[in-house]
PDB file of C-alpha atoms in Angstrom:
ATOM      1  CA  MET A  79      -0.516  -4.029  20.350  1.00  0.00           C
ATOM      2  CA  THR A  80      -1.004  -0.182  21.398  1.00  0.00           C
ATOM      3  CA  ALA A  81      -4.636   1.511  21.232  1.00  0.00           C
ATOM      4  CA  ALA A  82      -2.868   3.921  19.487  1.00  0.00           C
ATOM      5  CA  SER A  83      -1.682   1.987  16.412  1.00  0.00           C
ATOM      6  CA  PRO A  84      -3.903  -1.264  15.709  1.00  0.00           C
ATOM      7  CA  GLY A  85      -2.071  -3.985  14.707  1.00  0.00           C
ATOM      8  CA  ARG A  86       1.596  -2.682  15.300  1.00  0.00           C
ATOM      9  CA  ARG A  87       4.377  -5.050  16.756  1.00  0.00           C
ATOM     10  CA  ASN A  88       7.269  -4.024  18.667  1.00  0.00           C
ATOM     11  CA  ALA A  89       9.968  -5.580  16.305  1.00  0.00           C
ATOM     12  CA  GLU A  90      12.160  -2.939  15.631  1.00  0.00           C
ATOM     13  CA  ARG A  91      15.481  -3.489  13.655  1.00  0.00           C
ATOM     14  CA  PRO A  92      18.338  -1.728  13.937  1.00  0.00           C
ATOM     15  CA  GLU A  93      18.381  -0.780  10.330  1.00  0.00           C
ATOM     16  CA  ASP A  94      14.633   0.845  10.874  1.00  0.00           C
ATOM     17  CA  ALA A  95      15.433   3.959  11.932  1.00  0.00           C
ATOM     18  CA  ALA A  96      17.665   4.838   9.271  1.00  0.00           C
ATOM     19  CA  TRP A  97      15.367   3.903   6.506  1.00  0.00           C
ATOM     20  CA  LEU A  98      12.196   5.331   7.999  1.00  0.00           C
ATOM     21  CA  GLU A  99      14.370   8.779   8.802  1.00  0.00           C
ATOM     22  CA  ARG A 100      14.571   8.147   4.372  1.00  0.00           C
ATOM     23  CA  ALA A 101      10.953   8.038   3.764  1.00  0.00           C
ATOM     24  CA  ILE A 102      10.176  10.669   6.066  1.00  0.00           C
ATOM     25  CA  GLU A 103      13.028  13.046   4.057  1.00  0.00           C
ATOM     26  CA  LEU A 104      10.933  11.888   1.057  1.00  0.00           C
ATOM     27  CA  ALA A 105       7.638  13.101   2.070  1.00  0.00           C
ATOM     28  CA  ILE A 106       8.770  16.559   3.351  1.00  0.00           C
ATOM     29  CA  LEU A 107      10.928  16.862  -0.330  1.00  0.00           C
ATOM     30  CA  ASN A 108       7.666  16.333  -1.586  1.00  0.00           C
ATOM     31  CA  VAL A 109       5.535  18.894   0.385  1.00  0.00           C
ATOM     32  CA  ALA A 110       8.006  21.576  -1.299  1.00  0.00           C
ATOM     33  CA  ASP A 111       7.504  20.143  -4.372  1.00  0.00           C
ATOM     34  CA  GLY A 112       3.937  20.367  -4.288  1.00  0.00           C
ATOM     35  CA  GLY A 113       3.015  16.860  -3.689  1.00  0.00           C
ATOM     36  CA  GLY A 114       1.316  15.225  -0.317  1.00  0.00           C
ATOM     37  CA  PRO A 115       3.403  14.571   2.691  1.00  0.00           C
ATOM     38  CA  PHE A 116       4.209  10.693   2.371  1.00  0.00           C
ATOM     39  CA  GLY A 117       7.321   8.929   1.200  1.00  0.00           C
ATOM     40  CA  ALA A 118       8.221   5.588   1.062  1.00  0.00           C
ATOM     41  CA  LEU A 119      10.915   3.089   0.038  1.00  0.00           C
ATOM     42  CA  VAL A 120      11.653  -1.041  -0.751  1.00  0.00           C
ATOM     43  CA  VAL A 121      14.671  -2.516   0.934  1.00  0.00           C
ATOM     44  CA  ARG A 122      15.499  -5.781   0.031  1.00  0.00           C
ATOM     45  CA  GLY A 123      18.177  -7.493   2.595  1.00  0.00           C
ATOM     46  CA  THR A 124      20.461  -4.242   2.948  1.00  0.00           C
ATOM     47  CA  GLU A 125      20.021  -2.554  -0.781  1.00  0.00           C
ATOM     48  CA  LEU A 126      17.750  -0.068  -1.453  1.00  0.00           C
ATOM     49  CA  VAL A 127      15.275  -1.089  -4.412  1.00  0.00           C
ATOM     50  CA  ALA A 128      13.111   1.876  -4.920  1.00  0.00           C
ATOM     51  CA  GLU A 129      11.725   5.104  -3.616  1.00  0.00           C
ATOM     52  CA  GLY A 130       8.123   6.694  -3.562  1.00  0.00           C
ATOM     53  CA  GLN A 131       6.634  10.031  -3.055  1.00  0.00           C
ATOM     54  CA  ASN A 132       2.782  10.908  -3.074  1.00  0.00           C
ATOM     55  CA  ARG A 133       2.152  12.042  -6.638  1.00  0.00           C
ATOM     56  CA  VAL A 134      -2.031  12.093  -6.335  1.00  0.00           C
ATOM     57  CA  THR A 135      -2.497  15.767  -6.992  1.00  0.00           C
ATOM     58  CA  VAL A 136       0.565  15.985  -9.018  1.00  0.00           C
ATOM     59  CA  ASP A 137      -0.118  13.433 -11.616  1.00  0.00           C
ATOM     60  CA  LEU A 138      -3.861  13.316 -10.691  1.00  0.00           C
ATOM     61  CA  ASP A 139      -4.033   9.669  -9.952  1.00  0.00           C
ATOM     62  CA  PRO A 140      -6.019   8.550  -6.711  1.00  0.00           C
ATOM     63  CA  THR A 141      -3.814   5.802  -6.748  1.00  0.00           C
ATOM     64  CA  ALA A 142      -0.107   6.833  -6.514  1.00  0.00           C
ATOM     65  CA  HIS A 143       0.540   6.783  -3.069  1.00  0.00           C
ATOM     66  CA  ALA A 144       4.152   6.987  -1.748  1.00  0.00           C
ATOM     67  CA  GLU A 145       3.958   2.655  -1.222  1.00  0.00           C
ATOM     68  CA  VAL A 146       2.144   2.204  -5.014  1.00  0.00           C
ATOM     69  CA  VAL A 147       4.678   4.746  -6.150  1.00  0.00           C
ATOM     70  CA  ALA A 148       7.777   2.800  -4.253  1.00  0.00           C
ATOM     71  CA  ILE A 149       6.094  -0.703  -5.093  1.00  0.00           C
ATOM     72  CA  ARG A 150       5.919  -0.321  -8.380  1.00  0.00           C
ATOM     73  CA  ALA A 151       8.793   1.413  -8.937  1.00  0.00           C
ATOM     74  CA  ALA A 152      10.640  -1.873  -7.029  1.00  0.00           C
ATOM     75  CA  CYS A 153       8.805  -4.169  -8.934  1.00  0.00           C
ATOM     76  CA  GLN A 154      10.244  -2.763 -12.562  1.00  0.00           C
ATOM     77  CA  VAL A 155      13.370  -2.501 -10.736  1.00  0.00           C
ATOM     78  CA  VAL A 156      13.992  -6.860  -9.892  1.00  0.00           C
ATOM     79  CA  GLY A 157      11.875  -7.542 -12.821  1.00  0.00           C
ATOM     80  CA  SER A 158       8.817  -9.481 -10.993  1.00  0.00           C
ATOM     81  CA  PHE A 159       5.687  -8.679  -9.151  1.00  0.00           C
ATOM     82  CA  SER A 160       7.185 -10.085  -5.878  1.00  0.00           C
ATOM     83  CA  LEU A 161       8.791  -8.362  -3.620  1.00  0.00           C
ATOM     84  CA  THR A 162       8.950 -11.547  -1.526  1.00  0.00           C
ATOM     85  CA  GLY A 163      12.131 -10.422   0.765  1.00  0.00           C
ATOM     86  CA  ALA A 164      11.476  -7.145   0.488  1.00  0.00           C
ATOM     87  CA  THR A 165      10.455  -4.551   3.256  1.00  0.00           C
ATOM     88  CA  LEU A 166       8.067  -1.537   2.772  1.00  0.00           C
ATOM     89  CA  TYR A 167       9.142   1.289   4.336  1.00  0.00           C
ATOM     90  CA  THR A 168       6.904   3.819   4.628  1.00  0.00           C
ATOM     91  CA  SER A 169       6.414   7.724   6.415  1.00  0.00           C
ATOM     92  CA  CYS A 170       3.148   6.800   7.424  1.00  0.00           C
ATOM     93  CA  GLU A 171       0.878   3.890   8.458  1.00  0.00           C
ATOM     94  CA  PRO A 172      -0.608   2.591   5.386  1.00  0.00           C
ATOM     95  CA  CYS A 173      -3.808   3.301   4.003  1.00  0.00           C
ATOM     96  CA  PRO A 174      -6.205   0.416   2.755  1.00  0.00           C
ATOM     97  CA  LEU A 175      -4.683   1.198  -0.241  1.00  0.00           C
ATOM     98  CA  CYS A 176      -1.221   0.957   0.251  1.00  0.00           C
ATOM     99  CA  LEU A 177      -1.388  -2.387   2.559  1.00  0.00           C
ATOM    100  CA  SER A 178      -3.155  -3.808   0.019  1.00  0.00           C
ATOM    101  CA  ALA A 179      -0.338  -3.359  -2.531  1.00  0.00           C
ATOM    102  CA  ALA A 180       1.931  -4.637   0.113  1.00  0.00           C
ATOM    103  CA  LEU A 181      -0.036  -7.291   0.543  1.00  0.00           C
ATOM    104  CA  TRP A 182       0.033  -8.186  -3.379  1.00  0.00           C
ATOM    105  CA  ALA A 183       3.453  -7.462  -3.837  1.00  0.00           C
ATOM    106  CA  ARG A 184       4.480  -9.840  -1.572  1.00  0.00           C
ATOM    107  CA  VAL A 185       6.188  -8.123   0.899  1.00  0.00           C
ATOM    108  CA  ASP A 186       7.893  -9.368   4.012  1.00  0.00           C
ATOM    109  CA  ARG A 187       7.536  -6.540   6.475  1.00  0.00           C
ATOM    110  CA  VAL A 188       5.991  -3.336   6.168  1.00  0.00           C
ATOM    111  CA  VAL A 189       7.527  -0.910   8.798  1.00  0.00           C
ATOM    112  CA  PHE A 190       6.138   3.064   9.445  1.00  0.00           C
ATOM    113  CA  ALA A 191       6.754   5.673  11.397  1.00  0.00           C
ATOM    114  CA  ALA A 192       3.885   8.014  11.568  1.00  0.00           C
ATOM    115  CA  ASP A 193       0.089   6.463  12.721  1.00  0.00           C
ATOM    116  CA  ARG A 194      -3.110   6.868  11.039  1.00  0.00           C
ATOM    117  CA  HIS A 195      -3.812   9.641  13.852  1.00  0.00           C
ATOM    118  CA  ASP A 196      -1.003  11.527  12.699  1.00  0.00           C
ATOM    119  CA  ALA A 197      -2.305  11.626   9.292  1.00  0.00           C
ATOM    120  CA  ALA A 198      -5.258  12.578  10.029  1.00  0.00           C
ATOM    121  CA  ARG A 199      -4.467  15.707  12.199  1.00  0.00           C
ATOM    122  CA  GLY A 200      -2.263  16.786   8.571  1.00  0.00           C
ATOM    123  CA  GLY A 201      -6.091  16.196   7.104  1.00  0.00           C
ATOM    124  CA  PHE A 202      -5.783  12.529   5.580  1.00  0.00           C
ATOM    125  CA  ASP A 203      -8.446  10.845   7.837  1.00  0.00           C
ATOM    126  CA  ASP A 204      -8.333   6.767   6.550  1.00  0.00           C
ATOM    127  CA  ARG A 205     -10.205   6.187   9.545  1.00  0.00           C
ATOM    128  CA  GLU A 206     -13.201   6.043   7.370  1.00  0.00           C
ATOM    129  CA  PHE A 207     -12.183   3.869   4.787  1.00  0.00           C
ATOM    130  CA  TYR A 208     -11.201   1.698   8.234  1.00  0.00           C
ATOM    131  CA  GLU A 209     -14.934   1.642   9.472  1.00  0.00           C
ATOM    132  CA  LEU A 210     -16.308   1.349   6.361  1.00  0.00           C
ATOM    133  CA  PHE A 211     -14.420  -1.871   5.301  1.00  0.00           C
ATOM    134  CA  ALA A 212     -15.466  -3.601   8.520  1.00  0.00           C
ATOM    135  CA  ARG A 213     -19.598  -2.533   7.955  1.00  0.00           C
ATOM    136  CA  ASP A 214     -21.802  -4.534   6.008  1.00  0.00           C
ATOM    137  CA  ARG A 215     -21.692  -3.247   2.352  1.00  0.00           C
ATOM    138  CA  GLU A 216     -25.392  -2.702   2.138  1.00  0.00           C
ATOM    139  CA  THR A 217     -24.649   0.811   4.739  1.00  0.00           C
ATOM    140  CA  TRP A 218     -21.983   1.942   2.321  1.00  0.00           C
ATOM    141  CA  HIS A 219     -22.815   5.098   0.593  1.00  0.00           C
ATOM    142  CA  ILE A 220     -21.645   3.765  -2.778  1.00  0.00           C
ATOM    143  CA  PRO A 221     -23.392   0.721  -4.046  1.00  0.00           C
ATOM    144  CA  ILE A 222     -21.428  -1.932  -4.872  1.00  0.00           C
ATOM    145  CA  ASP A 223     -23.475  -4.292  -7.239  1.00  0.00           C
ATOM    146  CA  SER A 224     -22.974  -7.565  -8.356  1.00  0.00           C
ATOM    147  CA  VAL A 225     -24.528  -8.212 -11.725  1.00  0.00           C
ATOM    148  CA  ARG A 226     -24.402 -11.834 -12.942  1.00  0.00           C
ATOM    149  CA  VAL A 227     -24.093 -12.154 -16.615  1.00  0.00           C
ATOM    150  CA  PRO A 228     -23.987 -15.442 -18.421  1.00  0.00           C
ATOM    151  CA  ASP A 229     -20.398 -14.902 -19.248  1.00  0.00           C
ATOM    152  CA  ALA A 230     -18.731 -13.827 -16.068  1.00  0.00           C
ATOM    153  CA  PRO A 231     -16.473 -16.841 -15.055  1.00  0.00           C
ATOM    154  CA  ALA A 232     -15.294 -16.217 -18.760  1.00  0.00           C
ATOM    155  CA  PRO A 233     -12.319 -14.831 -18.230  1.00  0.00           C
ATOM    156  CA  PHE A 234     -11.570 -17.194 -15.335  1.00  0.00           C
ATOM    157  CA  ASP A 235     -11.951 -19.947 -17.419  1.00  0.00           C
ATOM    158  CA  ALA A 236     -10.024 -18.689 -20.354  1.00  0.00           C
ATOM    159  CA  TRP A 237      -7.290 -17.643 -17.544  1.00  0.00           C
ATOM    160  CA  LEU A 238      -7.579 -21.457 -16.175  1.00  0.00           C
ATOM    161  CA  ALA A 239      -7.175 -23.237 -20.124  1.00  0.00           C
ATOM    162  CA  HIS A 240      -4.075 -20.691 -21.000  1.00  0.00           C
ATOM    163  CA  GLU A 241      -1.111 -23.030 -20.146  1.00  0.00           C
ATOM    164  CA  ALA A 242       1.531 -20.238 -20.582  1.00  0.00           C
ATOM    165  CA  ARG A 243      -0.165 -18.381 -17.867  1.00  0.00           C
ATOM    166  CA  THR A 244       2.349 -16.988 -15.162  1.00  0.00           C
ATOM    167  CA  ASP A 245       0.255 -17.809 -11.786  1.00  0.00           C
ATOM    168  CA  TYR A 246       0.173 -15.180  -8.961  1.00  0.00           C
TER     169      TYR A 246
END
């Protein structure tokens, strides 16, 4: 691990550079089309499953980050919410939202090109989020309040009682 890229391991594989070049190409093309400077793709084995570009400003969707768009598309292609066996390639280090999506999708690996410091230079500074999550919620600028109503656990009771549920 390096100070510039927390969590970065140097387990580069021969195919990584080519897939990252495609993610970078998607990011550059997206800028020309009025989107943000981010591109991502999901690869399983040697096959491209899906691509995604940042659509936040174009679609007016704050969750439409390139990684999330690629994960959503890949799940539709494979017909599952699980992308086990897949690698997420992205033009930039995933923000906490995208990293969470990758974890929920169960990708085996995430590979990125530019890091959070490159993104900050471009005006996309995720450091505030990383720092926020490290602090006690009582210090956050947005209140996160728990209001425990009597039926709070009812959705989970219904879930557990539903025999045909799809566990994830």
